[in-house]
JSON list of C-alpha atoms in Angstrom, two decimals:
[
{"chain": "A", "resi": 1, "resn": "UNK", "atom": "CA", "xyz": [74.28, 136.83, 110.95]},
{"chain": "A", "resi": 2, "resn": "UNK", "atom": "CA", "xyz": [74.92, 135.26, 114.38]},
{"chain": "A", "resi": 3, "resn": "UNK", "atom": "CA", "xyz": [71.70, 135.38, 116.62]},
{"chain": "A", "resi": 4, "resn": "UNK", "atom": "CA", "xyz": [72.52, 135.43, 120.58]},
{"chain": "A", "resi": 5, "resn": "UNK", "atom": "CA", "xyz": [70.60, 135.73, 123.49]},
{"chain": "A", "resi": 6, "resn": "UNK", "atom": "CA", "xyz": [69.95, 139.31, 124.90]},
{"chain": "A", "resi": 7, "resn": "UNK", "atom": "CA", "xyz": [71.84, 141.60, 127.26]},
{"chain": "A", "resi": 8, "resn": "UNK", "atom": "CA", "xyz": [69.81, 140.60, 130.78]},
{"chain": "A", "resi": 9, "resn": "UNK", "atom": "CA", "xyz": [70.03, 136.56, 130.09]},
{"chain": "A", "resi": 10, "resn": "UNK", "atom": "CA", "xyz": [73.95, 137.11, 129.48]},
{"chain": "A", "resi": 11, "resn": "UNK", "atom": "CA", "xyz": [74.35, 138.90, 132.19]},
{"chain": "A", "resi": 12, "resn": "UNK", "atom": "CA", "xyz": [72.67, 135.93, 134.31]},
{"chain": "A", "resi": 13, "resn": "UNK", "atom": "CA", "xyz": [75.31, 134.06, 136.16]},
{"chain": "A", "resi": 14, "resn": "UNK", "atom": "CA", "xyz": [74.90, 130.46, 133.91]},
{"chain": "A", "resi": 15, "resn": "UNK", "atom": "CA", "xyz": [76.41, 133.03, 130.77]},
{"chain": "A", "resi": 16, "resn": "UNK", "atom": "CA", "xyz": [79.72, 132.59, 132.57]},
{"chain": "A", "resi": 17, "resn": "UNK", "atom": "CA", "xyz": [82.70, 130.38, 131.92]},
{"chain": "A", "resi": 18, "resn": "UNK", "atom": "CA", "xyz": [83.50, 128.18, 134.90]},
{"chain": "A", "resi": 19, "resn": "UNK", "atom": "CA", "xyz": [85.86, 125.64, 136.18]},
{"chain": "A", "resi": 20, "resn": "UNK", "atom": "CA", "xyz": [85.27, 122.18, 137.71]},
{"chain": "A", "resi": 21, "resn": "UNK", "atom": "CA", "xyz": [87.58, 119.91, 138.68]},
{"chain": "A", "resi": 22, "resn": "UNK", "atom": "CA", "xyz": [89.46, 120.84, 135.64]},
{"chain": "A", "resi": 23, "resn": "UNK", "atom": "CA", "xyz": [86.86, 120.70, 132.97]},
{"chain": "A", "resi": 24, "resn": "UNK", "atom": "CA", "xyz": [85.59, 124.28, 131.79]},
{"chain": "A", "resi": 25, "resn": "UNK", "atom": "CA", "xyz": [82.24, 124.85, 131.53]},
{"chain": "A", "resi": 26, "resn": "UNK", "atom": "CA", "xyz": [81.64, 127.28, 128.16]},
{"chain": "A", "resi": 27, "resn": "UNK", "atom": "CA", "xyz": [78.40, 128.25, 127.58]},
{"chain": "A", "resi": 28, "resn": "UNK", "atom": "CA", "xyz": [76.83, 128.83, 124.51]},
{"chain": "A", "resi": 29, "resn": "UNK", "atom": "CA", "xyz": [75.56, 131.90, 124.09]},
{"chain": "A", "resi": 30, "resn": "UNK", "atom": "CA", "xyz": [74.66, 132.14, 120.07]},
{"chain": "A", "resi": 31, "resn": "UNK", "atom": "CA", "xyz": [73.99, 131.03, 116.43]},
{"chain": "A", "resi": 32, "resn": "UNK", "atom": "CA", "xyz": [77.93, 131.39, 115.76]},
{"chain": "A", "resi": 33, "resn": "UNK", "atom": "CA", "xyz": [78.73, 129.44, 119.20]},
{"chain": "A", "resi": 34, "resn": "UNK", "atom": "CA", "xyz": [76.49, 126.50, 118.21]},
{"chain": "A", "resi": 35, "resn": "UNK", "atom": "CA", "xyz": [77.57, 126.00, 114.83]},
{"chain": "A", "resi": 36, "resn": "UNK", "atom": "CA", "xyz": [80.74, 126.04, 115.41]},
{"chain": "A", "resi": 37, "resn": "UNK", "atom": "CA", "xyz": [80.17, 123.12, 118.15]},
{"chain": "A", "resi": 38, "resn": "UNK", "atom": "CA", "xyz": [78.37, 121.34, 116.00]},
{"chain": "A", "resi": 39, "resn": "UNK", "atom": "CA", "xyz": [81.00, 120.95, 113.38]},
{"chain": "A", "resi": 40, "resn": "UNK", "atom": "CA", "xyz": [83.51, 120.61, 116.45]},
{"chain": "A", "resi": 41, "resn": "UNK", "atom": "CA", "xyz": [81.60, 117.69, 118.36]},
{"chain": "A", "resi": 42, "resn": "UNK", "atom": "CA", "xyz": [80.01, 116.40, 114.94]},
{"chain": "A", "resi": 43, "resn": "UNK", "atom": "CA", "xyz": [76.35, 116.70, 116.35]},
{"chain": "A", "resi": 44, "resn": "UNK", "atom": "CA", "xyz": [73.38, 118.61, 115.76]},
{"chain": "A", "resi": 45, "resn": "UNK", "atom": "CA", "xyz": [73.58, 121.23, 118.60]},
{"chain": "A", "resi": 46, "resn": "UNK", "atom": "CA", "xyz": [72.83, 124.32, 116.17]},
{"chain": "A", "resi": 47, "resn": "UNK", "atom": "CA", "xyz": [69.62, 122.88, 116.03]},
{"chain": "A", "resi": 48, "resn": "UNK", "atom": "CA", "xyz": [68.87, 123.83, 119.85]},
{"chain": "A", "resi": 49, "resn": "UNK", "atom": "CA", "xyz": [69.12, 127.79, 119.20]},
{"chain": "A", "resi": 50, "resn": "UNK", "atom": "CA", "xyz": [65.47, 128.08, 119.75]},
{"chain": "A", "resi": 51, "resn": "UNK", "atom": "CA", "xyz": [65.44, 126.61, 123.01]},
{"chain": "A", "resi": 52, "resn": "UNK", "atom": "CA", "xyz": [68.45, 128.91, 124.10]},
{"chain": "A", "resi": 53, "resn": "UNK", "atom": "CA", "xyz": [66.58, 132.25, 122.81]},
{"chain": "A", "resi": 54, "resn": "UNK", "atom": "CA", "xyz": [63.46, 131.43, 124.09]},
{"chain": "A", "resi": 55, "resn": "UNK", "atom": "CA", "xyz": [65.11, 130.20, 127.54]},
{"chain": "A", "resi": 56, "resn": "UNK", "atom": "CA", "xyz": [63.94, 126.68, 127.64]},
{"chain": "A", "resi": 57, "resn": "UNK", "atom": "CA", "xyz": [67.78, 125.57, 128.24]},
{"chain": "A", "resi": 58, "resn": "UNK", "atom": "CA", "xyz": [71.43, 126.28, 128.42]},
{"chain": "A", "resi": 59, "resn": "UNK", "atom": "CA", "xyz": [73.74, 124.42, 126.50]},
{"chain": "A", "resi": 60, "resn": "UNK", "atom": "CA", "xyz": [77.46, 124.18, 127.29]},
{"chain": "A", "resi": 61, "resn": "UNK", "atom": "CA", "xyz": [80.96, 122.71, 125.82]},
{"chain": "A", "resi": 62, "resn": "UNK", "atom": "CA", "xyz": [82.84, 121.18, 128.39]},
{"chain": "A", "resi": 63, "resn": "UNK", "atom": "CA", "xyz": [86.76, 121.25, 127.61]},
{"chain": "A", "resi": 64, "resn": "UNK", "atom": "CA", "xyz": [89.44, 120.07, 129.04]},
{"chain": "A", "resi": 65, "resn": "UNK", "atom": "CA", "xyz": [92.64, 121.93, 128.72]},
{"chain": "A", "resi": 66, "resn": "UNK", "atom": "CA", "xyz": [91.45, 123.33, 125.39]},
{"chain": "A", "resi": 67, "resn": "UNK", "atom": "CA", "xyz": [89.70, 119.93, 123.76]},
{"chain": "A", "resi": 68, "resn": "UNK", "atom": "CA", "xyz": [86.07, 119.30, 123.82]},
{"chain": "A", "resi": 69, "resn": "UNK", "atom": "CA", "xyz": [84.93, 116.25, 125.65]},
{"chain": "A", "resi": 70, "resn": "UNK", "atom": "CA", "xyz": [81.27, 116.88, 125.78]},
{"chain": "A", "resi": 71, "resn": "UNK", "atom": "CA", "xyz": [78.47, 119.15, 125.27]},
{"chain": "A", "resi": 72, "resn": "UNK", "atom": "CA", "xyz": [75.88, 119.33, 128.43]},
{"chain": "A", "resi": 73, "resn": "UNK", "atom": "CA", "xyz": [72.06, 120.34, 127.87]},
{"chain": "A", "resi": 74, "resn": "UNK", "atom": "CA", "xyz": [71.11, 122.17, 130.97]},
{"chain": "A", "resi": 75, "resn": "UNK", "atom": "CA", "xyz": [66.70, 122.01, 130.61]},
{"chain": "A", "resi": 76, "resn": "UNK", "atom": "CA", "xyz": [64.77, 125.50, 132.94]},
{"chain": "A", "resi": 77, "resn": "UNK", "atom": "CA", "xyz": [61.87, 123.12, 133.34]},
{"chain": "A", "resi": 78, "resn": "UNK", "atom": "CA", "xyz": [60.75, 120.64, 136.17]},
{"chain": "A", "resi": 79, "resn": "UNK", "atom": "CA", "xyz": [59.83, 117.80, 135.24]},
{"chain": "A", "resi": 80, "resn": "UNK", "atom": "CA", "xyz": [56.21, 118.69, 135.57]},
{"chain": "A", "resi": 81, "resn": "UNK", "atom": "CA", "xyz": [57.14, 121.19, 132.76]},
{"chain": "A", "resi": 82, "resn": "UNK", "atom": "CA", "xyz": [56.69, 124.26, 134.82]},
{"chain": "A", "resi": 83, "resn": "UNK", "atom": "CA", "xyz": [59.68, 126.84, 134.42]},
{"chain": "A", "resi": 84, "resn": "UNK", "atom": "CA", "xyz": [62.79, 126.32, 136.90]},
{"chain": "A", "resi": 85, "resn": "UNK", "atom": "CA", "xyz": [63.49, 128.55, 139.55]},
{"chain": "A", "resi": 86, "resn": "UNK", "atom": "CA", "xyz": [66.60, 129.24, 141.99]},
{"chain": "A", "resi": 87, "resn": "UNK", "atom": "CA", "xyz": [64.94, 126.61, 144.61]},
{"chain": "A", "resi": 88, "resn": "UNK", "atom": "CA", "xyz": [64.81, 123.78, 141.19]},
{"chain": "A", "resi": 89, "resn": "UNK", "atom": "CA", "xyz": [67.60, 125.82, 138.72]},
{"chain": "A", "resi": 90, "resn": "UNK", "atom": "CA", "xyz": [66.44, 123.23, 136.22]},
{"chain": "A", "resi": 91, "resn": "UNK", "atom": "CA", "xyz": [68.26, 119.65, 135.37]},
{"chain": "A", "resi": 92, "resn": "UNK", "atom": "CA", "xyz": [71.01, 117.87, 132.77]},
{"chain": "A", "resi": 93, "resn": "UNK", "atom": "CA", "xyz": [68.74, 116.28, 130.09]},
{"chain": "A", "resi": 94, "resn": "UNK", "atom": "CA", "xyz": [71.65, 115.45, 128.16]},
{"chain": "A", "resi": 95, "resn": "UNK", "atom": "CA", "xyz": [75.27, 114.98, 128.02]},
{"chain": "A", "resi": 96, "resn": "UNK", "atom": "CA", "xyz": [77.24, 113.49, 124.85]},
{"chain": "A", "resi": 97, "resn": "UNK", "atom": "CA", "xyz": [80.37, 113.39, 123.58]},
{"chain": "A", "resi": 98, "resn": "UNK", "atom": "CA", "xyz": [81.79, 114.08, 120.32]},
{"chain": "A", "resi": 99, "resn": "UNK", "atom": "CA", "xyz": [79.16, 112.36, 117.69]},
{"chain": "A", "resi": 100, "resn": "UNK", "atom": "CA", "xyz": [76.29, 111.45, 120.05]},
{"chain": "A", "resi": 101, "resn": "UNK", "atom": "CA", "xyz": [78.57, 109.31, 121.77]},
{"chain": "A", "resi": 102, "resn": "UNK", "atom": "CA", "xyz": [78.70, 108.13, 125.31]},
{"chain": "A", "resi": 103, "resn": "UNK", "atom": "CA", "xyz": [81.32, 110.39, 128.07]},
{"chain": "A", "resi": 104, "resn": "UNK", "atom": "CA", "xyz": [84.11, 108.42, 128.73]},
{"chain": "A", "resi": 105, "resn": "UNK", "atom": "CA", "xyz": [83.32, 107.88, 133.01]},
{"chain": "A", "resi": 106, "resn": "UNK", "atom": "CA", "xyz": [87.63, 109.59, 133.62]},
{"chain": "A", "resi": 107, "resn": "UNK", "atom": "CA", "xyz": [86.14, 113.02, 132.34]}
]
């Protein structure tokens, strides 16, 4: 059974696939997405569905020309842990590449 996020929050304009400076920005969006990351990236990203249904965060594969070079970890608080909003959209709490390792600095 793959568990995703409801219509309105993939409607939201973070729920769509983007381009920057060549490296896509996927998010995703459900039980099915994670998992297969995880196997993907070798990390434990699956474990992060809570946060994603109960929008605490947005989590993202970022590809380049079809191969994963990282996965991103977008967090909807501030730091003072109240919920983001358009004027603080929220921050990157992490960003790791394939089995927890550092991002190469050319991606």
């Amino acid at each position: 059974m793959d568990i995703c996020i409801d219509h309105y929050a993939r409607s939201g304009r973070w729920a769509v696939k983007r381009q920057i400076c060549g490296v896509d920005f996927i998010p995703l969006l459900g039980t099915r997405d994670l998992i297969a990351e995880g196997r993907h990236m070798s990390n434990c990203i699956a474990q992060y569905i809570d946060r994603v249904l109960f929008a605490r965060c947005h989590l993202y594969s970022l590809q380049r020309n079809g191969a994963r070079i990282a996965d991103m970890e977008v967090r909807l608080t501030t730091g003072r842990g109240e919920q983001a909003t358009h004027k603080a959209p929220g921050r990157i709490t992490q960003l790791c590449g394939p089995s927890n390792r550092k991002v190469p600095i050319q991606y």
